[in-house]
Structures are given as structure tokens and as C-alpha cells.
Coordinates of C-alpha atoms in Angstrom, one line a residue:
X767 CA 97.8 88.6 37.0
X768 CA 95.8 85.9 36.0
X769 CA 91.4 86.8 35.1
X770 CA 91.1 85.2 38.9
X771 CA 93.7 88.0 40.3
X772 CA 96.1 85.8 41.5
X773 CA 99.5 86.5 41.2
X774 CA 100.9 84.9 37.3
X775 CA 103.8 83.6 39.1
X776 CA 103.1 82.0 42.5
X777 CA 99.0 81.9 42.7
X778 CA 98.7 84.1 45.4
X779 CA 95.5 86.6 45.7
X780 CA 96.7 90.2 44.3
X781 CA 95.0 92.3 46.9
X782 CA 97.7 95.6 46.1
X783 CA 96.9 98.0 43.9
X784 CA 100.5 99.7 42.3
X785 CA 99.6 102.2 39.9
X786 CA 96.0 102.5 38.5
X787 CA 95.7 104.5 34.6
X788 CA 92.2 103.9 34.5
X789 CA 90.9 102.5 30.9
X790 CA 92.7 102.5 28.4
X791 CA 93.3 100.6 24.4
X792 CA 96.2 98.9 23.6
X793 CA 99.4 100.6 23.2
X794 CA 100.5 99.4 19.4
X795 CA 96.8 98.7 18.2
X796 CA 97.1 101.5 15.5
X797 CA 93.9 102.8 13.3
X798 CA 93.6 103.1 9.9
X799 CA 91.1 106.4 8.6
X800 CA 88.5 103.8 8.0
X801 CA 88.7 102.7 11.6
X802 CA 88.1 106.3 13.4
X803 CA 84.5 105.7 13.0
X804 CA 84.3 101.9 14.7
X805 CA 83.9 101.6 18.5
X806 CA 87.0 101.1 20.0
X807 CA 87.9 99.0 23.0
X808 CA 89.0 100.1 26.3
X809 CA 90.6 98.1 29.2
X810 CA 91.2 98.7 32.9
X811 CA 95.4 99.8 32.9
X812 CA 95.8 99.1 36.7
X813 CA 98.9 96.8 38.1
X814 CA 98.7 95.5 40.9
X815 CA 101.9 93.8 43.3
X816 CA 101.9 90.5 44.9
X817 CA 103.0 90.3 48.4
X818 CA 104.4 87.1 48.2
X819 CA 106.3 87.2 45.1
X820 CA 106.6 90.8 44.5
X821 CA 106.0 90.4 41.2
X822 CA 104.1 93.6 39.9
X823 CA 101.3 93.0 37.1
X824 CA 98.2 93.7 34.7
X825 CA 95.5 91.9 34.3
X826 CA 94.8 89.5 31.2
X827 CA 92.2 91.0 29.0
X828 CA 93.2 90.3 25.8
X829 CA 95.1 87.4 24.9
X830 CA 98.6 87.6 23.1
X831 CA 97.5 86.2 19.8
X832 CA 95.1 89.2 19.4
X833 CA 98.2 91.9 20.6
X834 CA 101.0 90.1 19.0
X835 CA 100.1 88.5 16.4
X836 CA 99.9 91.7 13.3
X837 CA 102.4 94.1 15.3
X838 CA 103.4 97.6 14.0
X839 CA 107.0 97.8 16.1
X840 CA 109.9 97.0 14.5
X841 CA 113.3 97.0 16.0
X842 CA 115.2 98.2 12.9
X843 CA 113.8 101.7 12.9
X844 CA 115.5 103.0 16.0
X845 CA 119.6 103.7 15.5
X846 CA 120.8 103.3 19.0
X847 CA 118.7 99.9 19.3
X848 CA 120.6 98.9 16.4
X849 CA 123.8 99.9 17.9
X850 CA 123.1 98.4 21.2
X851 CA 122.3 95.2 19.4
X852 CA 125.4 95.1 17.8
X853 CA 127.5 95.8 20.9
X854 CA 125.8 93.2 22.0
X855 CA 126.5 90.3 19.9
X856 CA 129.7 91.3 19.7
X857 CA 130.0 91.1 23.9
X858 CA 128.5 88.1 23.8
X859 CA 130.1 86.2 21.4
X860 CA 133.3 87.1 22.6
X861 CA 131.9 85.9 26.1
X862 CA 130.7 82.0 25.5
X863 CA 133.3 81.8 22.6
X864 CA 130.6 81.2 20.1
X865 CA 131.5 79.7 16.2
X866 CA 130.1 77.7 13.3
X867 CA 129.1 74.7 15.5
X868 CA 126.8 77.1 18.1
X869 CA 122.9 77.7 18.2
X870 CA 122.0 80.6 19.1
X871 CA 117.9 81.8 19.4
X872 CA 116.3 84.7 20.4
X873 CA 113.0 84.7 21.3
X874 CA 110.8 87.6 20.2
X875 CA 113.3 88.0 17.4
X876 CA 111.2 91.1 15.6
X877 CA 112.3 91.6 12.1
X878 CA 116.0 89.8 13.2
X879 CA 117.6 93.1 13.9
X880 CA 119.6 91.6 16.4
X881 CA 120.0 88.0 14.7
X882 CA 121.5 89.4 11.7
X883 CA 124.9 90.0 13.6
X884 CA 125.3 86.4 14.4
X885 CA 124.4 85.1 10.9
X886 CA 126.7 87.6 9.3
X887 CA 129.4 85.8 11.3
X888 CA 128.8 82.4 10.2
X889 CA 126.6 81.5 13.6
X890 CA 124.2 79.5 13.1
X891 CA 120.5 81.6 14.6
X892 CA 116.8 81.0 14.8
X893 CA 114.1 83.5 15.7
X894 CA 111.2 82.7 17.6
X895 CA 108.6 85.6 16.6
X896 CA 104.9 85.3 16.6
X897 CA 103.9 88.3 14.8
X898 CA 103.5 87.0 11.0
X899 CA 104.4 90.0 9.6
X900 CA 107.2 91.0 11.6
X901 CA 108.6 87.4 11.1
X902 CA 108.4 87.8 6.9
X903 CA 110.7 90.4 7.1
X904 CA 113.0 88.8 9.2
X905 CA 112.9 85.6 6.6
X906 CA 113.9 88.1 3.8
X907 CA 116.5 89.7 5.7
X908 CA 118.0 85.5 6.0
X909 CA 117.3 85.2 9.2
X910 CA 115.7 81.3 10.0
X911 CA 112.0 82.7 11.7
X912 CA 109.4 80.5 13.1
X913 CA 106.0 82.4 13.3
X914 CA 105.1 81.0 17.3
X915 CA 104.4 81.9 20.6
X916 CA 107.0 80.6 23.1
X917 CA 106.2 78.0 25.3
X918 CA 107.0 74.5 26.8
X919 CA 105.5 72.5 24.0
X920 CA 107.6 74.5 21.0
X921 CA 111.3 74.3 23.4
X922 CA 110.2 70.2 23.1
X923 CA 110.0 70.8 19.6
X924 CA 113.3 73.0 18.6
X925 CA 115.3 71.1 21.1
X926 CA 113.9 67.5 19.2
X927 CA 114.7 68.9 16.0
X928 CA 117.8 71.1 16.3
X929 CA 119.0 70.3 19.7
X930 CA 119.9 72.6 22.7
X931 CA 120.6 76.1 22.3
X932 CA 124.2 77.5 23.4
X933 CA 122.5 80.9 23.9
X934 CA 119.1 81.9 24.0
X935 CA 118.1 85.7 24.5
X936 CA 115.3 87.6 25.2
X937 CA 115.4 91.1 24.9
X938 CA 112.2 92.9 26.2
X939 CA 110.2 89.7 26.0
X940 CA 109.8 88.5 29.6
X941 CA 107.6 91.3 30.9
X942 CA 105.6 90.7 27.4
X943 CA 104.3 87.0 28.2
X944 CA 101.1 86.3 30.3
X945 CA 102.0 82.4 30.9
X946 CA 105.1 83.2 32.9
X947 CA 105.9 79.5 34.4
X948 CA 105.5 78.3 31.3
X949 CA 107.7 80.1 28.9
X950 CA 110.6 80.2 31.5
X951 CA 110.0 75.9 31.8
X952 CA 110.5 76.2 28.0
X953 CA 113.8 78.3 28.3
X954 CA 115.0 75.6 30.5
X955 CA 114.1 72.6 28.1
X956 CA 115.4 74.7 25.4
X957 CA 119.2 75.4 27.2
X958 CA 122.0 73.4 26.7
X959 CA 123.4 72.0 29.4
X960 CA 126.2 74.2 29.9
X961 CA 124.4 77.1 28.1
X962 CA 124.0 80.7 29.0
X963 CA 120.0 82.5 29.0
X964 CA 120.8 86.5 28.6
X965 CA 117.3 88.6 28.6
X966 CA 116.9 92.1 29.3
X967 CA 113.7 93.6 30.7
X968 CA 113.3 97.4 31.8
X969 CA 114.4 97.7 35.8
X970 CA 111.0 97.9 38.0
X971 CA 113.3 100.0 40.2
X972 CA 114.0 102.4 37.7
X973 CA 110.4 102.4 36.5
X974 CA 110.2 103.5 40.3
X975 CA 112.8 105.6 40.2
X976 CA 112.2 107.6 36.9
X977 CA 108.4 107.3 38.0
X978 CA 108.1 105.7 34.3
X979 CA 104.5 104.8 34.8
X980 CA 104.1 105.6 30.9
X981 CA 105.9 102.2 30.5
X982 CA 102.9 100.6 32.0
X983 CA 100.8 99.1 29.2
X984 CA 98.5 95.9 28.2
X985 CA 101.5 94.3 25.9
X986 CA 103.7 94.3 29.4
X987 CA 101.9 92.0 31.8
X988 CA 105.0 92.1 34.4
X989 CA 106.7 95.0 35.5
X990 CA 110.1 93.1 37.1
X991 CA 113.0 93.4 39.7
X992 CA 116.3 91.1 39.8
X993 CA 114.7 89.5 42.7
X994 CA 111.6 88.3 41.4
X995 CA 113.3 87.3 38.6
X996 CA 115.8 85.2 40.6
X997 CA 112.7 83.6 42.4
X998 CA 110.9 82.6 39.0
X999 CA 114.4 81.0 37.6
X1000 CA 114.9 79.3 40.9
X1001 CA 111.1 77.7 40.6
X1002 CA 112.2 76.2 37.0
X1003 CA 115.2 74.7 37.7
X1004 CA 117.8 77.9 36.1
X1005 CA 119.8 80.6 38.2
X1006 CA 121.0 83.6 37.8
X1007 CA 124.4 84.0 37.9
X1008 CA 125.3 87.7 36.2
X1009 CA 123.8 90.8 35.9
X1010 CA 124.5 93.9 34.3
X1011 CA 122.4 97.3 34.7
X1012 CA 121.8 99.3 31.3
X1013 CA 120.9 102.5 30.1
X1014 CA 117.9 101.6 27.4
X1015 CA 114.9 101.8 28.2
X1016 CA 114.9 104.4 30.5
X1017 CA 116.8 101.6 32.9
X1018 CA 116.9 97.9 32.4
X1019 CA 118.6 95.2 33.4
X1020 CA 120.4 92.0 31.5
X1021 CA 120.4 89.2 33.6
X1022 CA 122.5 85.9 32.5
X1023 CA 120.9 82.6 33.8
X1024 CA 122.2 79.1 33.7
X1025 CA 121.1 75.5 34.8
X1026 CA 121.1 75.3 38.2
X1027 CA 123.6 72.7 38.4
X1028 CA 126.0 74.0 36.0
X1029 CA 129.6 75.2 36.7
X1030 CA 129.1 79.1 36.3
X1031 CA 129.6 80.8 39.8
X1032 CA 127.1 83.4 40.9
X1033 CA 128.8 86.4 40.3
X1034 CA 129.1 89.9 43.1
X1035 CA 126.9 91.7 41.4
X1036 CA 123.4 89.9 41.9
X1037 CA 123.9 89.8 45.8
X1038 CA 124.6 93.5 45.3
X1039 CA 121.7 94.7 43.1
X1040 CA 119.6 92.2 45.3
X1041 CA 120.6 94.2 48.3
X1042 CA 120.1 97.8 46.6
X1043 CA 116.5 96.8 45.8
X1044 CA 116.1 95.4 49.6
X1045 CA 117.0 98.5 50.5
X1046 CA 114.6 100.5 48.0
X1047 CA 112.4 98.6 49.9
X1048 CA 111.0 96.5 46.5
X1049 CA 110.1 93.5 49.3
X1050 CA 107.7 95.7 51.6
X1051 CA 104.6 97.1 50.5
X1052 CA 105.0 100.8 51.5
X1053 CA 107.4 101.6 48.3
X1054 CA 104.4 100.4 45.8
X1055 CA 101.3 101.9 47.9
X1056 CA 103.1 105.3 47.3
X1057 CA 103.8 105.4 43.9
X1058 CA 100.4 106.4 42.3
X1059 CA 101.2 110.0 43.6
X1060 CA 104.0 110.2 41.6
X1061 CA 101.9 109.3 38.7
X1062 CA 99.1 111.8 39.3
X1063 CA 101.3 114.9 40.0
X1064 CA 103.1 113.9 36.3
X1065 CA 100.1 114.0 34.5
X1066 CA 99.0 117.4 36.1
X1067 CA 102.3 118.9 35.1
X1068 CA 102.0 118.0 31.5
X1069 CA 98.4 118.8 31.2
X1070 CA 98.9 122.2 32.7
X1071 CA 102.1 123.0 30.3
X1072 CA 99.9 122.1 26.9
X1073 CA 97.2 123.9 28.0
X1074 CA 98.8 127.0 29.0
X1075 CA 101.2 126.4 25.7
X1076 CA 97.8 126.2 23.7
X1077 CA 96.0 129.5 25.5
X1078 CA 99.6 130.9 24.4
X1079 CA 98.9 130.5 20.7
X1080 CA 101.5 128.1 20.6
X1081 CA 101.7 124.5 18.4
X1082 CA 102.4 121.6 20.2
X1083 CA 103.3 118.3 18.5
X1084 CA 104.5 114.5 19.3
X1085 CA 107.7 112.6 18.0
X1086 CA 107.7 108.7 18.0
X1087 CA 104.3 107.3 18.0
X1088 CA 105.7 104.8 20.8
X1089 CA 103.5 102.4 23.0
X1090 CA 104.4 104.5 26.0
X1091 CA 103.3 107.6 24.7
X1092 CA 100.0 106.3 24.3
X1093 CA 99.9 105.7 27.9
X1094 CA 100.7 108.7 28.9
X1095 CA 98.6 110.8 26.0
X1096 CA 95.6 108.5 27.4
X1097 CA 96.1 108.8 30.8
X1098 CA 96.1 112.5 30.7
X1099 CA 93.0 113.1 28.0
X1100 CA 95.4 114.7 25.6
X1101 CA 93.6 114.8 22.5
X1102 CA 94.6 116.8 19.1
X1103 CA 93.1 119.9 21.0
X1104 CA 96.4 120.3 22.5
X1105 CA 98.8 118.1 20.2
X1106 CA 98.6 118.4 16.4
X1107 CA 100.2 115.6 15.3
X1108 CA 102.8 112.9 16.4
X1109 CA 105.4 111.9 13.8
X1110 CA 107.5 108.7 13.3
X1111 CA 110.3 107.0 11.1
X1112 CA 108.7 103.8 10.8
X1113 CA 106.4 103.9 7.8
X1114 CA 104.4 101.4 9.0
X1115 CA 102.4 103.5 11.1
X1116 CA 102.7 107.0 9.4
X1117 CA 99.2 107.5 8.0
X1118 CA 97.2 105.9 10.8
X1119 CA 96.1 107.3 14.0
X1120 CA 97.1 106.7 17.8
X1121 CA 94.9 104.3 19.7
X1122 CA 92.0 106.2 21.7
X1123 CA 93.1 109.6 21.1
X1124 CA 92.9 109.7 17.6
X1125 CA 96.1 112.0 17.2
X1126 CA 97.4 111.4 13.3
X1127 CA 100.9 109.9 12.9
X1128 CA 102.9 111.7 9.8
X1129 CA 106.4 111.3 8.6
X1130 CA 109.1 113.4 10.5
X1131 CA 109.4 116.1 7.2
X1132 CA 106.2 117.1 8.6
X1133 CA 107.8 119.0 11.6
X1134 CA 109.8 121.1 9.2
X1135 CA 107.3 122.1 7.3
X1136 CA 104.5 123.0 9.9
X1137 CA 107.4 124.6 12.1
X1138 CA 105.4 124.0 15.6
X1139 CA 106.5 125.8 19.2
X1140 CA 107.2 122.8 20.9
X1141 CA 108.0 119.3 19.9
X1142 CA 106.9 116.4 22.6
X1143 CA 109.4 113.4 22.3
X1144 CA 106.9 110.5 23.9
X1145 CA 109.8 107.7 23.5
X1146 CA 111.8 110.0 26.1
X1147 CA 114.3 107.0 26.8
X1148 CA 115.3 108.0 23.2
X1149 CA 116.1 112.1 24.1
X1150 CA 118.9 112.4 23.1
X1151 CA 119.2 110.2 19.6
X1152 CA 115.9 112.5 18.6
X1153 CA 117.7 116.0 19.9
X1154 CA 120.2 115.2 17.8
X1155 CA 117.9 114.1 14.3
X1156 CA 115.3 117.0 15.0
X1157 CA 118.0 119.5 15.9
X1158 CA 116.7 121.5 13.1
X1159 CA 113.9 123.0 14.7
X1160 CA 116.1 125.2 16.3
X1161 CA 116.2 127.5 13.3
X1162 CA 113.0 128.5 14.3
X1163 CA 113.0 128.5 17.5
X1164 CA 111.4 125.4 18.1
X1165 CA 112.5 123.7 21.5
X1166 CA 112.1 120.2 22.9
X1167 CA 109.5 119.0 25.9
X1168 CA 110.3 115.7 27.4
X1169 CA 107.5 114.5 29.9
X1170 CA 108.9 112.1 32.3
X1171 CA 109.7 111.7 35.2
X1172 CA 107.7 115.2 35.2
X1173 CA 107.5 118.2 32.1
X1174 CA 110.5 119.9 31.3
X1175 CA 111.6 122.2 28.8
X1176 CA 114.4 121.7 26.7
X1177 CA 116.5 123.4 24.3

């Protein structure tokens, strides 16, 4: 959604409103101590769908230099990211019968947890990731970073000095970028001929689905289906031929696009997934106009749990200090009146504070020794890989809440 509200793909007046989350900060812009005291700065979390384009969307209200520029996520700290990283080189590699003489970039790159996999196998990989201090880390891991936005005028520049790439990924990237037309122009300038784009997004029919409103927030400007995706490609020039549905991210999908005039055949299972969302009704208006419900009766459910949990005597705390659980704890007012604490792996945001509700973020030991009722896992697409680290808290009868699609408690 462009600051005019019209649609960031095809210009057409957003007049729909999808899911509105009222004001909120952005997701990953942690505080330090010193910063609980400064003003802090809301913005309006409503998305809204085009009716031409289906393409669902947020608004623009801060630009991408100021959200991506100093980021606090990095890919290495989750295990079954790293894993699905891994499994996916492998796939892939296997796939375009990639070697010593291929070029492989990913855009968005992070701290080169998935790059690494390549260059450990003698293929030759660059990063494209704008956040300076994500893209250090990836240097000293040996991965070949260059600290810029994606666009048209850096795919001229790669492609001049490196030539075209054989693959270029893009995992959770698409939805991040407000100048939609042109970073897909520059994945076309940047493809090789007979090269192959994979990227992964999270599924707007599973967001739908899973009523995954949490996953709504101001670094994701586009919330996307297969066939919106298909129509953007189609307006640059690409295809997409393949598509495969995936379990991360509480449902995404990995789409595989080519030049439009290139050899690969369109395999069965776009006209298939095209036809399942048809059928959703992802190309009429009624299936977006209803969703807010969904939405509102989630947020009651969870509010009405830690509040009765708290009236109980009981302790309440957060694991993963993730960009969607600051949606939801936002959404629903939860302040550290009903949650203690959230804790996290990554130690570069233990010791600050969540954005707008203040909640402190403390190292995972913290759980053991505070031994609360109820742990909240806010990164629920990752359920079962915490379970399984915090399993622990069992000895004391501790016992896991997962929020989405509505509370439940679990053992």
C-alpha cells in the first residue's frame, strides 16, 4: 500500500479493509533501559486487500532503511531454521545440478545461515543483506555480503560485475519489501537465462486458515497467495513454474520462477494450489471482509485466560521475543501485569525490552529459576522445537500455553 492507498502492485485504490490491529510499534524495534523513558512511536497496523490484484497489504510508514537497516533477528538462533536451511541446499543443489562454476545469491541473506551450505561445498555465493550488522557477521562466518537494499539498480550492478545468477533465493523476503515492481524487475535482470528464482513467503491462506493475524506486522508490507504472486511475476517478465507448500512458518509456500521464455514446463501443482485458493475464495471479497472476527474473538480468549490465570495467583511468562508476539502482546494490552517476563536464545535482545509493552527479555535459565505456572510460546510456529528445549518445567508442574489460532493449554 503505497502513502496514497493504492494497491503497491497494480495502482489500484485500496478501499478493503482486511484485518485492522489498531496502533502499534514495530515488531523487532527493541529498547534498551535507557530507552523506557523516551516517547515511543506508534503506527496504524491495519491491512487492507486490493480488489483487483488481491494483493493484501500495510501501509508505508516507515521506510526500510529505518526497520532494516540495525536488525535484532538472526537466522542462526533457531535449530529447525537451520535444519530447514540445510535440507534445503541440499534439495536444491541436487535439483539445478549446481558446482564450482554456479552463482548462487540470496537475497536478505541475514548472518549467511543458509549461504554457508553452499560455500562449504565449493559453490560460489553472495548475500544481499541490508542490515550492517547482520551482514558483518555473515562476512566473518566467509560468506561474500553486500550491505544493500535490493532493487533494479543493484541486479544492473551484480549482473555487470559477476554476471547472472544460476539461483537466486529469497526466503521470507518478498512480503518484507515496500517497492514490489521493482525488486521483482531486479530478480529478473539478476536471473540467468535459464536460471531458477526459489522464494518462500508465509501462505496468506494459511494466515487465513490458522487465523495468524499475529503475523501481521510493519516489517511485512504484503501478506501473499500463489496467485498474486503468479500475477506480479507475470507483470515482470518471470513465471512460475513449481510450487511446493511447507510447514514453517505456521504455513508457507516456496515457489520456483523462471524467465518467461525459458524451457521449464509449468508443473500440476500451481494449477492445483491456484484452484484450492479459488475455491477458498482468495479472488472475492467476502473471505477478507470476515476475517477481523476471527481476530477479535482470539484476543478475547487470551486476555480472558491471563487474567483469570493472574486472579488465580498464578505466574505467567513469554518464550521467544518474536516479531509476532509483539503483535499479538500489543494488540491485546498485555502488559507485565499479566506476563512477567519473555525469554529468548538470541543474546542480542536479552537485556532489552519488547517494543510498546515494555515486557523485559531475559535468557531462557531464567524460566528455571523463577519456576512460573505457565509458559506463553509467542513464536507458536516453533511449538514443538521449544516443548522439547523447555520440557523441564514439567518438574514443577509448569505447562505450556500456545495462543494461536485461539488459547490453549498444553502439557
Amino acid at each position: 500500500m503505497s502513502a496514497t492507498g493504492l494497491c503497491r502492485f497494480c495502482q489500484a485504490p485500496l478501499q478493503h479493509s482486511f484485518c485492522d490491529l489498531g496502533m502499534s510499534p514495530l515488531s523487532n524495534a527493541m529498547l534498551t533501559e535507557r530507552q523506557l523513558h523516551d516517547a515511543e512511536l506508534f503506527y496504524p497496523l491495519h491491512a487492507f486487500v486490493c480488489t483487483e490484484c488481491w494483493l493484501v497489504q500495510l501501509g508505508e510508514f516507515e521506510s526500510p532503511e529505518n526497520i532494516f537497516s540495525e536488525y535484532t533477528y538472526f537466522s542462526s538462533y533457531s535449530e529447525s531454521w537451520l535444519r530447514h536451511a540445510r535440507e534445503y541446499s541440499e534439495m536444491i543443489t541436487r535439483r539445478l545440478g549446481l558446482g564450482p562454476g554456479s552463482l548462487v545469491v540470496e537475497i536478505a541473506s541475514n548472518d549467511g545461515y543458509l549461504l554457508k551450505n553452499f560455500v562449504e561445498h565449493g559453490i560460489p555465493a553472495l548475500g544481499v543483506e541490508p542490515a550492517a550488522n547482520v551482514a558483518d557477521v555473515a562476512r566473518e562466518r566467509g560468506i561474500p555480503t553486500v550491505a544493500r537494499f535490493f532493487g533494479a539498480e543493484l541486479a544492473n550492478e551484480l549482473a555487470a560485475e559477476r554476471g547472472g545468477a544460476d539461483l537466486i533465493a529469497g526466503n521470507n523476503v518478498l512480503a518484507h519489501v515496500p517497492a514490489l515492481n521493482d525488486f521483482v524487475e531486479g530478480l529478473r535482470i539478476l536471473l540467468k537465462p535459464q536460471g531458477v528464482i526459489t522464494l518462500e513467503f508465509p501462505h496468506l491462506l494459511r494466515l487465513m486458515e490458522g487465523n495468524q493475524f499475529d503475523t501481521i506486522y510493519h516489517e511485512h508490507f504484503s501478506y501473499l497467495s500463489l496467485g498474486t504472486v503468479a500475477r506480479v511475476m507475470e507483470a515482470h517478465g518471470l513465471r512460475v513454474h513449481d510450487v511446493e507448500e511447507l510447514p514453517t512458518h505456521g504455513g508457507s509456500l516456496r515457489v520456483y520462477a523462471v524467465h518467461r521464455a525459458s524451457g521449464h514446463d509449468t508443473c500440476p501443482a500451481v494449477g492445483e494450489l491456484l484452484e484450492r485458493e479459488r475455491a477458498y475464495g482468495l479472488e472475492g471479497l467476502d473471505a477478507y471482509t470476515g476475517f477481523a472476527r476471527k481476530t477479535e474473538a482470539a484476543k478475547r480468549a487470551l486476555l480472558r485466560f491471563l487474567i483469570d490465570a493472574r486472579e488465580e495467583g498464578k505466574r505467567v511468562v513469554g518464550y521467544g521475543a518474536a516479531a509476532k508476539g509483539n503483535t499479538l502482546l500489543n494488540y491485546c494490552g498485555v502488559r507485565t501485569d499479566l506476563v512477567d517476563y519473555v525469554v529468548d536464545r538470541s543474546p542480542h535482545k536479552q537485556g532489552r525490552y519488547l517494543p510498546g509493552t515494555h515486557v523485559p527479555v531475559l535468557a531462557p535459565e531464567a524460566i528455571a529459576e523463577t519456576r512460573p505456572d505457565y509458559v506463553l510460546i509467542l513464536p507458536w510456529n516453533l511449538t514443538a522445537e521449544i516443548v522439547e528445549q523447555m520440557a523441564g518445567i514439567r518438574e514443577w508442574g509448569g505447562r505450556f500455553v500456545v495462543p494461536i489460532p485461539t488459547t490453549r493449554v498444553i502439557s
